[in-house]
Coordinates of C-alpha atoms in Angstrom, one line a residue:
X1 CA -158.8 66.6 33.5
X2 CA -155.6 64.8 31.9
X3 CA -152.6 65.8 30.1
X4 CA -153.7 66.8 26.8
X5 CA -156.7 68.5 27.5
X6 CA -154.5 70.9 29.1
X7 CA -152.1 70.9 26.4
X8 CA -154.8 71.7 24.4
X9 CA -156.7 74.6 26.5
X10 CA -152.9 75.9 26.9
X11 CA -152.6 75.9 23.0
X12 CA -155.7 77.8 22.0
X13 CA -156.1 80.9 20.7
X14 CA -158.6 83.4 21.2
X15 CA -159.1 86.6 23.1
X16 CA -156.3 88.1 25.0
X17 CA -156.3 86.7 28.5
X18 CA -154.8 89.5 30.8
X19 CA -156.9 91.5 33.4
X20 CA -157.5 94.5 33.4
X21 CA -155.0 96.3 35.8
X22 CA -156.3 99.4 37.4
X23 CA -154.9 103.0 37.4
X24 CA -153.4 104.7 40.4
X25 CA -156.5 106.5 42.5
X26 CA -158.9 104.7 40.3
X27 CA -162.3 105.0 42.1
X28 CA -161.5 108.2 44.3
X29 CA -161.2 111.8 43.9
X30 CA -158.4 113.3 42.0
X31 CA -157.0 116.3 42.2
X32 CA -156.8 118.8 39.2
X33 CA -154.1 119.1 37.3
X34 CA -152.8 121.4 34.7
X35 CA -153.2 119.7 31.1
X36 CA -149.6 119.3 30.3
X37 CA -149.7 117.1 33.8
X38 CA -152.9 115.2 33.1
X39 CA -151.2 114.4 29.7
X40 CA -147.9 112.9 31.0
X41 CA -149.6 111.1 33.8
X42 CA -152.2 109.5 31.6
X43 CA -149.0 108.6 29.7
X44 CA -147.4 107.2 32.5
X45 CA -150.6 105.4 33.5
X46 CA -151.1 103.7 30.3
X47 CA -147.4 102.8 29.8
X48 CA -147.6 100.7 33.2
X49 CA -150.9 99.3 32.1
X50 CA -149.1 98.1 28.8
X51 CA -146.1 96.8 31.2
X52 CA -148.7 94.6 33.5
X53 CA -150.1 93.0 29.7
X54 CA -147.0 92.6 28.1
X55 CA -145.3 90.0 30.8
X56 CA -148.5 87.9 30.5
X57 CA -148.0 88.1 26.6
X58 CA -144.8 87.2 26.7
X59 CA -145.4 84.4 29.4
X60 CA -147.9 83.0 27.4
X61 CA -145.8 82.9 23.8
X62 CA -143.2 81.4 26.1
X63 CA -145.4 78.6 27.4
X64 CA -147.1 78.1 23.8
X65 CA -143.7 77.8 22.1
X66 CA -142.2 75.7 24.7
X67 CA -141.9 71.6 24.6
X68 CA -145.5 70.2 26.4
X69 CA -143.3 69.1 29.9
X70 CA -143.8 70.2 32.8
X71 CA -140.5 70.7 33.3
X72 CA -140.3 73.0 30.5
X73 CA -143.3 75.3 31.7
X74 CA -141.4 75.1 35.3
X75 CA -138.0 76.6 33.9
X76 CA -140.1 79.4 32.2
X77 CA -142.2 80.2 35.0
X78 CA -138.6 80.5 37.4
X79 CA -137.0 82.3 34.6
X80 CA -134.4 84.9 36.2
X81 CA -136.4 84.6 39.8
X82 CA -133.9 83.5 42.8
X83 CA -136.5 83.8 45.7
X84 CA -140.1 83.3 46.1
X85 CA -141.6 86.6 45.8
X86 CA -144.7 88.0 44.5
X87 CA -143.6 87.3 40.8
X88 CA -143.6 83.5 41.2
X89 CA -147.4 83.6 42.9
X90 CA -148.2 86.3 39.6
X91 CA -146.7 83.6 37.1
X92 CA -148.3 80.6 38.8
X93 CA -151.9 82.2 39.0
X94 CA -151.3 82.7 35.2
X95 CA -150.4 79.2 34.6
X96 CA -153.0 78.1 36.8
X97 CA -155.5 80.5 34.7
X98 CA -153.9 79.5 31.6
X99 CA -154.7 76.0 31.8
X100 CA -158.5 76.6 33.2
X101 CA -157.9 75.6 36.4
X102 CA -160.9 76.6 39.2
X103 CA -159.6 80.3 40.8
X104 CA -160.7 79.0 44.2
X105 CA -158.4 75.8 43.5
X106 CA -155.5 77.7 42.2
X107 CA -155.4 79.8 45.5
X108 CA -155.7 77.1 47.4
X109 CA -152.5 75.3 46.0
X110 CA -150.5 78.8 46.0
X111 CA -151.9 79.6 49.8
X112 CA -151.0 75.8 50.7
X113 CA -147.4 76.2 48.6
X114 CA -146.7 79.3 50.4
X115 CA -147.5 78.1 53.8
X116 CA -145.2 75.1 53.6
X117 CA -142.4 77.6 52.6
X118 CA -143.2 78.8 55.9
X119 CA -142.5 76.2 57.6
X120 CA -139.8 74.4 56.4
X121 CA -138.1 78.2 56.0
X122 CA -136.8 78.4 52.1
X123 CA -136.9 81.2 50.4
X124 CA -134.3 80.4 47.5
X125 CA -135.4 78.6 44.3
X126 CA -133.3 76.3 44.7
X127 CA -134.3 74.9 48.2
X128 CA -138.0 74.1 46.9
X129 CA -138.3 73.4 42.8
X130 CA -138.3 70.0 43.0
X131 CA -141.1 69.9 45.4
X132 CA -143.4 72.8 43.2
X133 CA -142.9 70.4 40.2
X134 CA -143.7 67.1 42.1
X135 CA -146.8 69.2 44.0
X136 CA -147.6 70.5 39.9
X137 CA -147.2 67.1 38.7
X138 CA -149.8 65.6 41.1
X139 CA -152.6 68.9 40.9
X140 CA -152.7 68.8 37.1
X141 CA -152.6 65.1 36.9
X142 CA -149.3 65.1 35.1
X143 CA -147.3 62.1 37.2
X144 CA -147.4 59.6 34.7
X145 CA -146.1 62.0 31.7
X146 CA -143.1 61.1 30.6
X147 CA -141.2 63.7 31.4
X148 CA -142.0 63.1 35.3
X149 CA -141.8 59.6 35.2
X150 CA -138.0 60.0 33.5
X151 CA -137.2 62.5 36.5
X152 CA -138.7 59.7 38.9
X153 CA -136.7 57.0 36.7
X154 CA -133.5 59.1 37.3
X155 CA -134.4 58.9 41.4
X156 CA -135.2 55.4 41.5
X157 CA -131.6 54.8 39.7
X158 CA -130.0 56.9 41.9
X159 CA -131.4 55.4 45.2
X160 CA -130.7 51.9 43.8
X161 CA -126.9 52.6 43.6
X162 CA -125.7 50.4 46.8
X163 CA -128.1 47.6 45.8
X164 CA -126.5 47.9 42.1
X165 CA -123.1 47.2 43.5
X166 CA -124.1 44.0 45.0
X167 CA -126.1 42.7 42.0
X168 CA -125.9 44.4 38.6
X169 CA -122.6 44.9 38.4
X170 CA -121.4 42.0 40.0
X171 CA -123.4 40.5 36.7
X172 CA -121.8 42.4 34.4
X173 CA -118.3 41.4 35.8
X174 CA -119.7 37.5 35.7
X175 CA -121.1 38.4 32.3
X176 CA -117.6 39.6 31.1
X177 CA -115.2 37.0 32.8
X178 CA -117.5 33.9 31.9
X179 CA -117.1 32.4 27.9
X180 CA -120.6 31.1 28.1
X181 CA -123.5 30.1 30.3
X182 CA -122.3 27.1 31.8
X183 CA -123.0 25.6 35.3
X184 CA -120.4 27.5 36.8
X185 CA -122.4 30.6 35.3
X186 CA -125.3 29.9 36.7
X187 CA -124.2 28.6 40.5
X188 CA -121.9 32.1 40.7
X189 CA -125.3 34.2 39.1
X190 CA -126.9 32.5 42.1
X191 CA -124.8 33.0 44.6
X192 CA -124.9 36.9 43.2
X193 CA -128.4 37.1 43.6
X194 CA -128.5 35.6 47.4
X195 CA -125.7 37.8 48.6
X196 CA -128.1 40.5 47.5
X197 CA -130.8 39.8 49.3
X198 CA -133.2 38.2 46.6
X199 CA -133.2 35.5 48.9
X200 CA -132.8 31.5 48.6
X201 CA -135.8 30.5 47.2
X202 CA -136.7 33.8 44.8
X203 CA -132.8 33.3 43.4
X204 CA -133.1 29.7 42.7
X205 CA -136.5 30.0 41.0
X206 CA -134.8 33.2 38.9
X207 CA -131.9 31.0 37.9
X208 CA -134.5 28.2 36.4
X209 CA -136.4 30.8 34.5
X210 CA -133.4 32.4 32.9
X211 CA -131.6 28.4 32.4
X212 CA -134.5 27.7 30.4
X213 CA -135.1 31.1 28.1
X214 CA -131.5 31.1 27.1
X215 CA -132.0 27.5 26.0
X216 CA -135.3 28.4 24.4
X217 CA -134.5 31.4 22.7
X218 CA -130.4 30.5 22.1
X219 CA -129.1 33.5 23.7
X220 CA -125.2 34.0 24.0
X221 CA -125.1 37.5 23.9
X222 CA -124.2 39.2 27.2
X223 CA -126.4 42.0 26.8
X224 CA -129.3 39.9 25.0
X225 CA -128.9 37.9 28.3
X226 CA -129.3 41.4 30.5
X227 CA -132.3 42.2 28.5
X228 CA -133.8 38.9 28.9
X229 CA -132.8 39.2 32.5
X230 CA -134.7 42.3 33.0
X231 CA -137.8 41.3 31.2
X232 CA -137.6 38.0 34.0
X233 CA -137.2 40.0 36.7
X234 CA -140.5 42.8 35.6
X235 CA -142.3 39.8 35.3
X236 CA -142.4 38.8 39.0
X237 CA -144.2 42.1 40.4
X238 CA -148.0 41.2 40.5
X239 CA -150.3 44.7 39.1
X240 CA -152.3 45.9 41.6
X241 CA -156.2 45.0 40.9
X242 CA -158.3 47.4 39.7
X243 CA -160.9 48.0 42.1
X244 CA -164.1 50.3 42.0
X245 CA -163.8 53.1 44.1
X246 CA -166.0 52.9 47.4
X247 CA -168.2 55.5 48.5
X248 CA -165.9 58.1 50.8
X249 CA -164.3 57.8 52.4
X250 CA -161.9 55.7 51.4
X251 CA -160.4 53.8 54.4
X252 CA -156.7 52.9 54.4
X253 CA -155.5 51.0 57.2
X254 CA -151.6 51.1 57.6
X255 CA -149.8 48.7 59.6
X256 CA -146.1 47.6 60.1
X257 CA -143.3 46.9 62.9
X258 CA -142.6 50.5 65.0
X259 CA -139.8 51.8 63.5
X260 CA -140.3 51.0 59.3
X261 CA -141.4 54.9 58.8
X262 CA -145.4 54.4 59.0
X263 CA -146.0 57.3 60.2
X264 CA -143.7 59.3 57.9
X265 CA -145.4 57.4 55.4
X266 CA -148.7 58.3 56.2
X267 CA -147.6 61.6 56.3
X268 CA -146.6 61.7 52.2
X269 CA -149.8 59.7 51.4
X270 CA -151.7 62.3 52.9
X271 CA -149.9 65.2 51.0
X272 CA -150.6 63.1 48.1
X273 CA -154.1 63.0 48.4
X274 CA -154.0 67.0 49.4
X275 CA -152.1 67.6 46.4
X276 CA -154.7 65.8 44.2
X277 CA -157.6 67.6 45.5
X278 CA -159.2 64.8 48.0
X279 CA -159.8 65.5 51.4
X280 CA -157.5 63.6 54.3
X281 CA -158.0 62.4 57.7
X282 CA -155.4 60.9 59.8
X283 CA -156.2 58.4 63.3
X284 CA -153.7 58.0 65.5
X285 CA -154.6 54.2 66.4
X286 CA -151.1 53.7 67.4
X287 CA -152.6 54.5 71.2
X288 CA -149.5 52.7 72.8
X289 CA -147.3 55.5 72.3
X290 CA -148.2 59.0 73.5
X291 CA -145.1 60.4 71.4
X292 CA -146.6 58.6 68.3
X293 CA -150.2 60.5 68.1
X294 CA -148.1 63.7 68.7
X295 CA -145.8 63.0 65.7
X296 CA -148.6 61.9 63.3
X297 CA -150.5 64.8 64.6
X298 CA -147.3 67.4 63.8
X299 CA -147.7 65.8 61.0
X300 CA -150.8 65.5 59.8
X301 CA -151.0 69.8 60.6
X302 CA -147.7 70.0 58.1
X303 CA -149.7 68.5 55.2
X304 CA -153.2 70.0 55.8
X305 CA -154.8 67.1 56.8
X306 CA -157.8 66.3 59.4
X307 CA -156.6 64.9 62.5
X308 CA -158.6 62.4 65.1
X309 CA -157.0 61.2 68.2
X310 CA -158.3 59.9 71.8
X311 CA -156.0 59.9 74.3
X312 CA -152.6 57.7 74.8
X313 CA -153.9 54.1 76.3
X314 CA -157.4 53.8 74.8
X315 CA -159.1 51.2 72.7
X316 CA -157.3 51.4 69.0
X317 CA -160.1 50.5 67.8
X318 CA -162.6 53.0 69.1
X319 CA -159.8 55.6 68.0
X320 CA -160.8 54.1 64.4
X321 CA -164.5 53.7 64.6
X322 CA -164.5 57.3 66.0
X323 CA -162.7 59.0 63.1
X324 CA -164.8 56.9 61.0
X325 CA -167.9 58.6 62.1
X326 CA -166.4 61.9 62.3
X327 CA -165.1 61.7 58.2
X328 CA -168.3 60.9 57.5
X329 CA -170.1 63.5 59.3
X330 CA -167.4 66.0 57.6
X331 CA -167.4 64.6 54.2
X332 CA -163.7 63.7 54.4
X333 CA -162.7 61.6 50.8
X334 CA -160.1 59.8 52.7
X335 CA -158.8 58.5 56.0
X336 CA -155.7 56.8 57.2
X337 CA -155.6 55.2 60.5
X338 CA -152.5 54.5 61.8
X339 CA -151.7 51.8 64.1
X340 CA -149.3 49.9 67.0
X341 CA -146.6 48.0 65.6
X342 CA -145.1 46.3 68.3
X343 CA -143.5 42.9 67.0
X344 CA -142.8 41.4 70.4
X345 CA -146.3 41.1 71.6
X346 CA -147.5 39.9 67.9
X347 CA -150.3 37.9 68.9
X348 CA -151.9 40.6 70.7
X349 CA -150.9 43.0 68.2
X350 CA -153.2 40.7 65.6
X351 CA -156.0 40.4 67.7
X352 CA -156.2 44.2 68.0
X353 CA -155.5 44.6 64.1
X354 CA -158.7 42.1 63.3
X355 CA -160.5 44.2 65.9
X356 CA -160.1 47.1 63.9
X357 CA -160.8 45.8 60.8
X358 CA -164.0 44.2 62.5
X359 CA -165.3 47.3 63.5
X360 CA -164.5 49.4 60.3
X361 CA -166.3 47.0 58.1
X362 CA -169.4 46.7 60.9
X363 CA -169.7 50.7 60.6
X364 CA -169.1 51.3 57.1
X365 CA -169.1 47.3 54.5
X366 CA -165.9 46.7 52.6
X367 CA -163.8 49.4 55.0
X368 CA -160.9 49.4 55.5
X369 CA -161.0 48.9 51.6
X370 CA -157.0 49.0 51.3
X371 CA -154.6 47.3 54.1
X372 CA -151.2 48.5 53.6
X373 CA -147.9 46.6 54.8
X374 CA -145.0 49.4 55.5
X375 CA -141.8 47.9 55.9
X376 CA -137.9 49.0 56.1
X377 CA -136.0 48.3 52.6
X378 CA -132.6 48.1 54.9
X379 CA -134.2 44.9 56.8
X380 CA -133.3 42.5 54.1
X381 CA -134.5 39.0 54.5
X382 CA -136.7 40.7 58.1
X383 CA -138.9 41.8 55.6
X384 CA -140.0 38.8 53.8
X385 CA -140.9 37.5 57.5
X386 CA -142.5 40.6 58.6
X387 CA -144.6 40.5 54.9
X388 CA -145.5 36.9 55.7
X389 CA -146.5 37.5 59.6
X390 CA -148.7 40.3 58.7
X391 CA -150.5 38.9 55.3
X392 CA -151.6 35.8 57.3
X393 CA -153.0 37.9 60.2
X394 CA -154.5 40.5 58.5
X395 CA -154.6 40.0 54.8
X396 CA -152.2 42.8 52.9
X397 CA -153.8 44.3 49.9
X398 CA -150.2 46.4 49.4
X399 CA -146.7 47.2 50.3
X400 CA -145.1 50.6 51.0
X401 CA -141.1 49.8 51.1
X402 CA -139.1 52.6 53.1
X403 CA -136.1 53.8 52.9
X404 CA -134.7 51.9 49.4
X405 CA -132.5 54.9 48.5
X406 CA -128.9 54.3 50.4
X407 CA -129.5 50.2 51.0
X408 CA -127.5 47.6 49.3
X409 CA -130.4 45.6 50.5
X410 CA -132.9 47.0 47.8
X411 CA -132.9 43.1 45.8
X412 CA -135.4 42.2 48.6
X413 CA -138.4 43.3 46.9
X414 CA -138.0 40.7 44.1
X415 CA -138.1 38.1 46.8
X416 CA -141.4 39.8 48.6
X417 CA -142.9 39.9 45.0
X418 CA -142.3 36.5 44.0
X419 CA -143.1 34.8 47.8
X420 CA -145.7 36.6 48.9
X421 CA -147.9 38.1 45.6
X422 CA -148.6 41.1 47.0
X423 CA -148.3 44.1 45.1
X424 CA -145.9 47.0 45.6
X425 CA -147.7 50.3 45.6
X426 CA -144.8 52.6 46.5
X427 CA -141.4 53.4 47.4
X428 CA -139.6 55.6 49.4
X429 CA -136.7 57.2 47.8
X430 CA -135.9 60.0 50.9
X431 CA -137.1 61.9 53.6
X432 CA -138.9 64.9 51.5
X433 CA -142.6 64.6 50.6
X434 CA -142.1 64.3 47.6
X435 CA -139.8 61.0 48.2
X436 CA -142.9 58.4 48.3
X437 CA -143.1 57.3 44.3
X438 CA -145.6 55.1 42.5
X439 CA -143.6 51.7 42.3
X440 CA -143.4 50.8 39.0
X441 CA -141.7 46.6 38.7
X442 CA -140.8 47.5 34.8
X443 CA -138.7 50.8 35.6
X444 CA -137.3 49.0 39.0
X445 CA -136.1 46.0 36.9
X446 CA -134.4 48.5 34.4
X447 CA -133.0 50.9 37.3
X448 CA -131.5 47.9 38.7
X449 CA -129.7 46.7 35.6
X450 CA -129.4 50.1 34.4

């Protein structure tokens, strides 16, 4: 169900919508009173009854009156709470009921919600809103309203700040000491755009573009030029195809050097998928290290997810044409398969890589149906070898780029996107599970320059 539809059931008007709450003792014997007692107690009774409807009233009014963000509804749900008690779980079950959402589902979420509080052992608002509103964002199907892809925009800026340093404003100060875009302009905009990582070839090809438009379209204006420059820069991230959706379940195989985050990653993919109501597996195919199928299965418990593992030293793929049958069997929507990453032995590593693949597509046509590259944003220029190693021996569908906030490294991706034409599916932006973003090329481009 999308955005407005919610909107809409939110909006509408009709019968009142708070339960009935029952009187004290209601269903077992009472003891007699005297009448002047019966009277104030049924007094009593009914002013607590009028209490439990009135906060739903008012919630509602609230909600109605309030700007159609989620972000809005958030700060009137928390309204004067500090902790997580039971008044949070009352107001999200209202919401929840509010905008028609399944009761089974809305438990589900609160149960899941209240379990991770567990775990990670916060109790003040403070320590978790940001993660109910991502979790909200993704069960409602709110993460590409406006308001949530402004807080994400905000993020993305934010982790970008090093990288900014070493290009934007380095442009801004060429922009400001230059009197017009001659050749010294464009060999010092260069030079800007290798010592940030874009690379040699990716900076030279963005230099002839921009040459060329400010010719064309007779641009002198320093922040025309920026805009132009931004537009140049959106243009080189490819779109990701659109592609039917298979039969489940849905196959991703992740692959990468040991050490980029993949299993981290893995991790937030999977509490993605929770989060938007699919059902996850995760295969520890990374048999190589007995420590890494007891992280990704720490992990895969943390976001509610399926596990399937053999033990440390067996056949990778076995591992992934075993969880294959079992997601079948369990009607799993999804499953990610996780695998060895060891650069040093690469042509083994490939070998075992197309075995897997080999064996997936055997058992179940067109599986693994999305090949995902995961690779360290702080590697530089590593990356655009690593990107090129793995699309030629296994064919990348998509990149994952790690750890972008805090590297002054971040201009890499323009150089991925232009060399290799692969497209860039997400970014992480932290350690948090709600720190793996969408990647969008238009709001990177504008974060960067921003």
């Amino acid at each position: 169900m999308g955005f407005f539809s919610k909107i809409k059931k939110l909006w509408k008007t009709g019968p009142e919508t708070e339960e009935a709450v029952p009187t004290p003792g209601e269903g077992q014997p009472v003891e007699t009173l005297p009448e002047e007692e019966q009277a104030v107690a049924q007094s009593l009774r009914a002013e607590d009854t009028r209490e439990a409807g009135d906060w739903k009233q008012e919630l509602q009014l609230s909600l109605q009156q309030a700007s159609p963000r989620l972000s809005a509804w958030l700060d009137i749900i928390l309204e004067d709470l500090e902790y997580a008690d039971h008044r949070l779980w009352s107001r999200l079950e209202f919401l929840f009921e509010s905008l028609e959402v399944p009761a089974a589902e809305a438990s589900d979420f609160i149960a899941r919600f209240k379990k991770w509080l567990l775990d990670m052992d916060y109790e003040h608002i403070s320590e978790f809103r940001s993660e109910l509103q991502y979790r909200l964002a993704l069960a409602l199907d709110l993460e590409d309203e406006e308001d949530e892809r402004s807080r994400l925009f905000i993020k993305l800026s934010n982790g970008l700040n090093k990288t900014k340093e070493q290009l934007s404003k380095r442009i801004d100060g060429l922009l400001l000491s230059s009197s017009g875009f001659d050749a010294g302009f464009w060999e010092e905009l260069e030079e800007i755009l290798i010592l940030a990582d874009v690379g040699f070839q990716t900076s030279t090809t963005l230099v002839e573009r921009m040459q060329r438009r400010v010719r064309e379209e007779k641009i002198s204006d320093p922040e025309a030029f920026k805009e132009a420059f931004q537009q140049e820069l959106a243009q080189i991230f490819p779109a990701q195809p659109k592609k039917i959706k298979p039969a489940p379940p849905e196959v991703i195989l992740t692959v990468g050097v040991n050490g980029v985050g993949k299993t981290t990653t893995i991790a937030k993919l999977a509490h993605r998928a929770q989060m938007q109501g699919q059902k996850v597996m995760l295969a520890a195919g990374d048999t190589f290290r007995a420590a890494g199928i007891e992280q990704l299965e720490i992990w895969a418990e943390r976001a509610g997810a399926g596990f399937y593992k053999k033990d440390a030293g067996s056949d990778p793929a076995a591992v992934a044409f075993e969880a294959m049958q079992a997601a079948l069997k369990e009607n799993y929507d999804l499953l990610i398969i996780d695998t060895a990453g060891r650069l040093h032995t690469q042509t083994n590593l490939m070998q075992e890589l197309k075995k897997i693949k080999r064996v997936l597509n055997k058992m179940s046509p067109g599986a693994p149906h999305r090949t995902m590259l995961v690779v360290d944003g702080t590697s530089g220029q590593n990356v655009v070898a690593q990107t090129r190693l793995f699309n030629e021996g296994v064919e990348v569908d998509e990149i994952v780029i790690t750890k972008l906030d805090g590297t002054a490294k971040g201009g890499v991706i323009l150089g991925i996107a232009m060399e290799q034409k692969i497209p860039i599916t997400f970014v992480g932006l932290g350690e948090k599970m709600e720190d793996l973003r969408p990647f969008s090329g238009e709001d990177f481009a504008r974060a960067l320059l921003s």
